[in-house]
Amino acid sequence: MTSDTQLRVFTQDQTDAGWRSMSLLARFIQRGGHPAPVKPTIRLQGNEKQYGAFLADVLTYHSEGVFTGGGIFWSGNPISAEPGWEHRGRKAVTVTSQRLTVGTDTYDFRDLIMIQPNPLEWSVNLYFQGHPPLMLSSPWIPWMTVVMCAELYGSPWPPGFIASADLPMTTGQHAQ
């Protein structure tokens, strides 16, 4: 049995709590609120604030590189012969006002190029300059996405994403 198959599944209570927290925070941000910091679990820099820490499934996209309209933003050597998403396990994720830590890796918000949220699948794709694309998934990822967008854009979602009012308040379809 591999370590991936030994991962603890998320309970219905966890999925409901994550979804409800995301929904309430999105509405709070829309009314002009801001996420509340928590007691730090990592060393913070200057006026940095920590907002949360939780476990998430981590995938990275491996290919020879990823290009945008402005040129290449990541170049690397694929680990496998076929480009695609590769599961990296379940890791500790910490979100602050300035960065995201995933296991031992740190991603600075100044290097963030694009956020592609998929709250109905509890996931987000993140594109950071100099890093392969990152996909995070867990019941708390939609909440984390709202926190990041509040910090970066002053809104619960990135520009061009559907309004949070269009998302259902609860969803029971994702229990794993």
JSON list of N, CA, C and O in Angstrom, two decimals, residues 33-58:
[
{"chain": "A", "resi": 33, "resn": "GLY", "atom": "N", "xyz": [-15.12, 43.55, 4.90]},
{"chain": "A", "resi": 33, "resn": "GLY", "atom": "CA", "xyz": [-14.34, 42.96, 5.98]},
{"chain": "A", "resi": 33, "resn": "GLY", "atom": "C", "xyz": [-13.00, 42.46, 5.50]},
{"chain": "A", "resi": 33, "resn": "GLY", "atom": "O", "xyz": [-12.67, 42.52, 4.31]},
{"chain": "A", "resi": 34, "resn": "HIS", "atom": "N", "xyz": [-12.23, 41.96, 6.44]},
{"chain": "A", "resi": 34, "resn": "HIS", "atom": "CA", "xyz": [-10.89, 41.41, 6.14]},
{"chain": "A", "resi": 34, "resn": "HIS", "atom": "C", "xyz": [-10.68, 40.18, 7.01]},
{"chain": "A", "resi": 34, "resn": "HIS", "atom": "O", "xyz": [-11.14, 40.15, 8.15]},
{"chain": "A", "resi": 35, "resn": "PRO", "atom": "N", "xyz": [-9.97, 39.17, 6.51]},
{"chain": "A", "resi": 35, "resn": "PRO", "atom": "CA", "xyz": [-9.72, 37.97, 7.32]},
{"chain": "A", "resi": 35, "resn": "PRO", "atom": "C", "xyz": [-9.02, 38.32, 8.64]},
{"chain": "A", "resi": 35, "resn": "PRO", "atom": "O", "xyz": [-8.21, 39.25, 8.69]},
{"chain": "A", "resi": 36, "resn": "ALA", "atom": "N", "xyz": [-9.34, 37.57, 9.68]},
{"chain": "A", "resi": 36, "resn": "ALA", "atom": "CA", "xyz": [-8.71, 37.78, 10.98]},
{"chain": "A", "resi": 36, "resn": "ALA", "atom": "C", "xyz": [-7.45, 36.93, 11.10]},
{"chain": "A", "resi": 36, "resn": "ALA", "atom": "O", "xyz": [-7.48, 35.74, 10.78]},
{"chain": "A", "resi": 37, "resn": "PRO", "atom": "N", "xyz": [-6.35, 37.52, 11.55]},
{"chain": "A", "resi": 37, "resn": "PRO", "atom": "CA", "xyz": [-5.14, 36.72, 11.75]},
{"chain": "A", "resi": 37, "resn": "PRO", "atom": "C", "xyz": [-5.29, 35.76, 12.93]},
{"chain": "A", "resi": 37, "resn": "PRO", "atom": "O", "xyz": [-6.11, 35.97, 13.82]},
{"chain": "A", "resi": 38, "resn": "VAL", "atom": "N", "xyz": [-4.48, 34.70, 12.91]},
{"chain": "A", "resi": 38, "resn": "VAL", "atom": "CA", "xyz": [-4.46, 33.71, 13.98]},
{"chain": "A", "resi": 38, "resn": "VAL", "atom": "C", "xyz": [-3.06, 33.72, 14.60]},
{"chain": "A", "resi": 38, "resn": "VAL", "atom": "O", "xyz": [-2.13, 34.31, 14.06]},
{"chain": "A", "resi": 39, "resn": "LYS", "atom": "N", "xyz": [-2.92, 33.01, 15.71]},
{"chain": "A", "resi": 39, "resn": "LYS", "atom": "CA", "xyz": [-1.62, 32.89, 16.36]},
{"chain": "A", "resi": 39, "resn": "LYS", "atom": "C", "xyz": [-0.68, 32.16, 15.39]},
{"chain": "A", "resi": 39, "resn": "LYS", "atom": "O", "xyz": [-1.01, 31.09, 14.88]},
{"chain": "A", "resi": 40, "resn": "PRO", "atom": "N", "xyz": [0.51, 32.72, 15.12]},
{"chain": "A", "resi": 40, "resn": "PRO", "atom": "CA", "xyz": [1.42, 32.13, 14.14]},
{"chain": "A", "resi": 40, "resn": "PRO", "atom": "C", "xyz": [1.91, 30.74, 14.54]},
{"chain": "A", "resi": 40, "resn": "PRO", "atom": "O", "xyz": [2.18, 30.47, 15.70]},
{"chain": "A", "resi": 41, "resn": "THR", "atom": "N", "xyz": [2.02, 29.89, 13.54]},
{"chain": "A", "resi": 41, "resn": "THR", "atom": "CA", "xyz": [2.63, 28.57, 13.71]},
{"chain": "A", "resi": 41, "resn": "THR", "atom": "C", "xyz": [3.95, 28.48, 12.97]},
{"chain": "A", "resi": 41, "resn": "THR", "atom": "O", "xyz": [4.63, 27.47, 13.03]},
{"chain": "A", "resi": 42, "resn": "ILE", "atom": "N", "xyz": [4.30, 29.56, 12.23]},
{"chain": "A", "resi": 42, "resn": "ILE", "atom": "CA", "xyz": [5.58, 29.66, 11.53]},
{"chain": "A", "resi": 42, "resn": "ILE", "atom": "C", "xyz": [6.20, 31.00, 11.86]},
{"chain": "A", "resi": 42, "resn": "ILE", "atom": "O", "xyz": [5.52, 31.91, 12.36]},
{"chain": "A", "resi": 43, "resn": "ARG", "atom": "N", "xyz": [7.49, 31.15, 11.58]},
{"chain": "A", "resi": 43, "resn": "ARG", "atom": "CA", "xyz": [8.16, 32.44, 11.79]},
{"chain": "A", "resi": 43, "resn": "ARG", "atom": "C", "xyz": [7.67, 33.42, 10.73]},
{"chain": "A", "resi": 43, "resn": "ARG", "atom": "O", "xyz": [7.72, 33.13, 9.53]},
{"chain": "A", "resi": 44, "resn": "LEU", "atom": "N", "xyz": [7.18, 34.57, 11.19]},
{"chain": "A", "resi": 44, "resn": "LEU", "atom": "CA", "xyz": [6.65, 35.59, 10.29]},
{"chain": "A", "resi": 44, "resn": "LEU", "atom": "C", "xyz": [7.70, 36.66, 10.04]},
{"chain": "A", "resi": 44, "resn": "LEU", "atom": "O", "xyz": [8.61, 36.86, 10.84]},
{"chain": "A", "resi": 45, "resn": "GLN", "atom": "N", "xyz": [7.52, 37.38, 8.93]},
{"chain": "A", "resi": 45, "resn": "GLN", "atom": "CA", "xyz": [8.45, 38.44, 8.54]},
{"chain": "A", "resi": 45, "resn": "GLN", "atom": "C", "xyz": [7.79, 39.79, 8.77]},
{"chain": "A", "resi": 45, "resn": "GLN", "atom": "O", "xyz": [6.63, 39.99, 8.36]},
{"chain": "A", "resi": 46, "resn": "GLY", "atom": "N", "xyz": [8.49, 40.73, 9.38]},
{"chain": "A", "resi": 46, "resn": "GLY", "atom": "CA", "xyz": [8.01, 42.09, 9.54]},
{"chain": "A", "resi": 46, "resn": "GLY", "atom": "C", "xyz": [6.56, 42.19, 9.99]},
{"chain": "A", "resi": 46, "resn": "GLY", "atom": "O", "xyz": [6.20, 41.67, 11.03]},
{"chain": "A", "resi": 47, "resn": "ASN", "atom": "N", "xyz": [5.73, 42.83, 9.18]},
{"chain": "A", "resi": 47, "resn": "ASN", "atom": "CA", "xyz": [4.31, 43.01, 9.53]},
{"chain": "A", "resi": 47, "resn": "ASN", "atom": "C", "xyz": [3.42, 41.91, 8.93]},
{"chain": "A", "resi": 47, "resn": "ASN", "atom": "O", "xyz": [2.23, 42.11, 8.76]},
{"chain": "A", "resi": 48, "resn": "GLU", "atom": "N", "xyz": [3.99, 40.77, 8.61]},
{"chain": "A", "resi": 48, "resn": "GLU", "atom": "CA", "xyz": [3.24, 39.64, 8.06]},
{"chain": "A", "resi": 48, "resn": "GLU", "atom": "C", "xyz": [2.29, 39.07, 9.12]},
{"chain": "A", "resi": 48, "resn": "GLU", "atom": "O", "xyz": [2.60, 39.02, 10.30]},
{"chain": "A", "resi": 49, "resn": "LYS", "atom": "N", "xyz": [1.12, 38.62, 8.68]},
{"chain": "A", "resi": 49, "resn": "LYS", "atom": "CA", "xyz": [0.12, 37.99, 9.54]},
{"chain": "A", "resi": 49, "resn": "LYS", "atom": "C", "xyz": [-0.20, 36.60, 9.02]},
{"chain": "A", "resi": 49, "resn": "LYS", "atom": "O", "xyz": [-0.27, 36.40, 7.81]},
{"chain": "A", "resi": 50, "resn": "GLN", "atom": "N", "xyz": [-0.41, 35.67, 9.92]},
{"chain": "A", "resi": 50, "resn": "GLN", "atom": "CA", "xyz": [-0.84, 34.33, 9.51]},
{"chain": "A", "resi": 50, "resn": "GLN", "atom": "C", "xyz": [-2.35, 34.24, 9.62]},
{"chain": "A", "resi": 50, "resn": "GLN", "atom": "O", "xyz": [-2.94, 34.72, 10.58]},
{"chain": "A", "resi": 51, "resn": "TYR", "atom": "N", "xyz": [-2.98, 33.60, 8.62]},
{"chain": "A", "resi": 51, "resn": "TYR", "atom": "CA", "xyz": [-4.43, 33.45, 8.60]},
{"chain": "A", "resi": 51, "resn": "TYR", "atom": "C", "xyz": [-4.88, 32.02, 8.84]},
{"chain": "A", "resi": 51, "resn": "TYR", "atom": "O", "xyz": [-6.01, 31.80, 9.25]},
{"chain": "A", "resi": 52, "resn": "GLY", "atom": "N", "xyz": [-4.06, 31.03, 8.54]},
{"chain": "A", "resi": 52, "resn": "GLY", "atom": "CA", "xyz": [-4.49, 29.66, 8.76]},
{"chain": "A", "resi": 52, "resn": "GLY", "atom": "C", "xyz": [-3.42, 28.66, 8.40]},
{"chain": "A", "resi": 52, "resn": "GLY", "atom": "O", "xyz": [-2.44, 28.98, 7.72]},
{"chain": "A", "resi": 53, "resn": "ALA", "atom": "N", "xyz": [-3.63, 27.42, 8.88]},
{"chain": "A", "resi": 53, "resn": "ALA", "atom": "CA", "xyz": [-2.75, 26.29, 8.57]},
{"chain": "A", "resi": 53, "resn": "ALA", "atom": "C", "xyz": [-3.61, 25.03, 8.55]},
{"chain": "A", "resi": 53, "resn": "ALA", "atom": "O", "xyz": [-4.48, 24.86, 9.41]},
{"chain": "A", "resi": 54, "resn": "PHE", "atom": "N", "xyz": [-3.38, 24.17, 7.58]},
{"chain": "A", "resi": 54, "resn": "PHE", "atom": "CA", "xyz": [-4.20, 22.97, 7.40]},
{"chain": "A", "resi": 54, "resn": "PHE", "atom": "C", "xyz": [-3.46, 22.03, 6.46]},
{"chain": "A", "resi": 54, "resn": "PHE", "atom": "O", "xyz": [-2.41, 22.37, 5.92]},
{"chain": "A", "resi": 55, "resn": "LEU", "atom": "N", "xyz": [-4.00, 20.85, 6.25]},
{"chain": "A", "resi": 55, "resn": "LEU", "atom": "CA", "xyz": [-3.42, 19.88, 5.31]},
{"chain": "A", "resi": 55, "resn": "LEU", "atom": "C", "xyz": [-4.12, 19.98, 3.97]},
{"chain": "A", "resi": 55, "resn": "LEU", "atom": "O", "xyz": [-5.33, 20.23, 3.91]},
{"chain": "A", "resi": 56, "resn": "ALA", "atom": "N", "xyz": [-3.36, 19.76, 2.90]},
{"chain": "A", "resi": 56, "resn": "ALA", "atom": "CA", "xyz": [-3.93, 19.76, 1.56]},
{"chain": "A", "resi": 56, "resn": "ALA", "atom": "C", "xyz": [-3.18, 18.78, 0.68]},
{"chain": "A", "resi": 56, "resn": "ALA", "atom": "O", "xyz": [-1.99, 18.53, 0.90]},
{"chain": "A", "resi": 57, "resn": "ASP", "atom": "N", "xyz": [-3.88, 18.23, -0.28]},
{"chain": "A", "resi": 57, "resn": "ASP", "atom": "CA", "xyz": [-3.23, 17.39, -1.29]},
{"chain": "A", "resi": 57, "resn": "ASP", "atom": "C", "xyz": [-2.55, 18.33, -2.29]},
{"chain": "A", "resi": 57, "resn": "ASP", "atom": "O", "xyz": [-3.13, 19.33, -2.71]},
{"chain": "A", "resi": 58, "resn": "VAL", "atom": "N", "xyz": [-1.32, 17.99, -2.66]},
{"chain": "A", "resi": 58, "resn": "VAL", "atom": "CA", "xyz": [-0.49, 18.87, -3.48]},
{"chain": "A", "resi": 58, "resn": "VAL", "atom": "C", "xyz": [-0.14, 18.16, -4.79]},
{"chain": "A", "resi": 58, "resn": "VAL", "atom": "O", "xyz": [0.30, 17.01, -4.78]}
]
